C-alpha positions in Angstrom: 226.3 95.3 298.9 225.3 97.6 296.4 221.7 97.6 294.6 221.4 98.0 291.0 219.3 101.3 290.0 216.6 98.9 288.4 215.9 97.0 292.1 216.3 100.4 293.9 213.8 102.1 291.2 211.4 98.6 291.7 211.3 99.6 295.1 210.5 103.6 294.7 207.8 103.0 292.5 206.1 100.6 294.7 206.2 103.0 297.4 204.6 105.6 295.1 202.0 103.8 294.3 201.4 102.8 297.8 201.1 106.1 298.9 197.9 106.8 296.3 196.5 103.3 296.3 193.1 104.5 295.0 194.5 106.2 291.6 196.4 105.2 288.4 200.0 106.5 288.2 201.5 107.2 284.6 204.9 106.4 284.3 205.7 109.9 283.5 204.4 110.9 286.7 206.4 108.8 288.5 209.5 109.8 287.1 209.1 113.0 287.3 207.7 112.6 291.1 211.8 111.1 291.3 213.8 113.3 289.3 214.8 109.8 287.0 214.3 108.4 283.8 210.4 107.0 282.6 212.8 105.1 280.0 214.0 103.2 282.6 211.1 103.0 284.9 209.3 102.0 281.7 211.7 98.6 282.3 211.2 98.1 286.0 207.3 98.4 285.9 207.2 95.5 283.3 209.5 93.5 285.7 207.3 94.4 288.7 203.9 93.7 286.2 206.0 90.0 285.5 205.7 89.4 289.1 202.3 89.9 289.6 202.7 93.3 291.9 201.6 95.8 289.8 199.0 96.0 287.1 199.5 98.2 283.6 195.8 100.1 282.8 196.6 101.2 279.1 194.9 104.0 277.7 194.4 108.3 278.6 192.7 107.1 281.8 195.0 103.9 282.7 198.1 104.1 284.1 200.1 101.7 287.1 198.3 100.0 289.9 199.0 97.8 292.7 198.1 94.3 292.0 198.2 93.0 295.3 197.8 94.5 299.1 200.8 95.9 300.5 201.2 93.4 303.1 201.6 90.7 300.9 204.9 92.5 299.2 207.4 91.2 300.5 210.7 93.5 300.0 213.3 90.3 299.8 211.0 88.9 296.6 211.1 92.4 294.9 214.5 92.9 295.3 215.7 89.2 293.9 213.2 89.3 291.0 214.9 93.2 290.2 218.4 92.2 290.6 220.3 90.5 287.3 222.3 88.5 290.3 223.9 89.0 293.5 227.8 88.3 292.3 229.6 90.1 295.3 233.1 89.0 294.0 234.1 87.6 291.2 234.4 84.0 292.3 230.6 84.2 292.7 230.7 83.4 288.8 232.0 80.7 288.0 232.1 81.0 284.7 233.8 84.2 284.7 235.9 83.0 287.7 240.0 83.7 286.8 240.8 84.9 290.2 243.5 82.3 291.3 243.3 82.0 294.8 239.3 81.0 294.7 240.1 77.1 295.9 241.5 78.0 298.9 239.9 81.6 299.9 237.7 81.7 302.8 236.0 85.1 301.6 233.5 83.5 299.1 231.8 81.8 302.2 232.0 84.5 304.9 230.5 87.4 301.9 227.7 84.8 300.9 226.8 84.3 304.6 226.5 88.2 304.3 224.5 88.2 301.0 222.2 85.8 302.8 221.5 87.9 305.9 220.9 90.9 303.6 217.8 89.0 302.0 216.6 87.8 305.3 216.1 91.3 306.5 214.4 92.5 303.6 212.1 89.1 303.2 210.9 90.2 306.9 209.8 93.1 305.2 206.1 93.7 303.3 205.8 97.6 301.2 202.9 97.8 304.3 205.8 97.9 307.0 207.3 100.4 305.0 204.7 102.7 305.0 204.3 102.0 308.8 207.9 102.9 309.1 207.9 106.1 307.1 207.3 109.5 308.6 203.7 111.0 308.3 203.4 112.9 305.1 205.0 110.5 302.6 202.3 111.1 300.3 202.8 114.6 300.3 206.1 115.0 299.2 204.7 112.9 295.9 201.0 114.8 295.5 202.3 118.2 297.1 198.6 119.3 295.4 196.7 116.6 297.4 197.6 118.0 300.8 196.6 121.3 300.0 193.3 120.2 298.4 192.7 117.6 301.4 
């Protein structure tokens, strides 16, 4: 199971914003905070302001918000609504389907079963039992400036 970059960046920048709940984050902050493109987290805020979990503040003063509380995130809903689909193997299209031994294969059913128990773990999940889970000082390694002024 491999996550796309735009589910694992969904999943970064709710974090982020989680850490500073109380202040708008740019998108520029973010990405630089990560070292990764604001093209592309340009993209995955939209998809995370689609769903409802984020808010978009425009203006010098706006910037990214959470929409909702943290506990009612859930991980498994932010990573279907990021991910194009969760094609494993090929015969998980079928449309695109040419592999030849498909109608007899027990793979299919044994890697879907897996699939499935991936997104029951993370729908267990909220972005507040990730920040439970994480090691004091989270916040700091995004605001270094905060911990020194705090």
């Amino acid at each position: 199971m491999h996550l796309t970059l735009h589910a694992d960046y969904a999943l970064r920048v709710l974090m982020y914003l989680a850490a500073r709940p109380d202040r708008p984050s740019s998108t520029q902050e973010m990405a630089d905070a990560y070292g990764i493109s604001k093209h592309h987290l340009v993209r995955v805020v939209q998809t995370l302001g689609q769903q409802g979990w984020v808010e978009v503040k425009p203006g010098r003063s706006g910037g990214v918000l959470l929409a909702k509380p943290t506990g009612d995130i859930r991980l498994g809903k932010v990573v279907r609504a990021a991910e194009p689909d969760f094609h494993l193997v090929e015969c998980f299209n079928r449309e695109q389907n040419t592999c030849p031994i498909a109608p007899a294969c027990g793979l299919k059913g044994v890697l879907a079963e897996a699939r499935d128990a991936f997104l029951a773990t993370l729908d267990k999940y909220t972005l507040e039992d990730l920040l439970r889970r994480s090691k004091p000082g989270l916040a700091d390694l995004f605001f270094p400036t905060a911990a020194s002024e705090g």
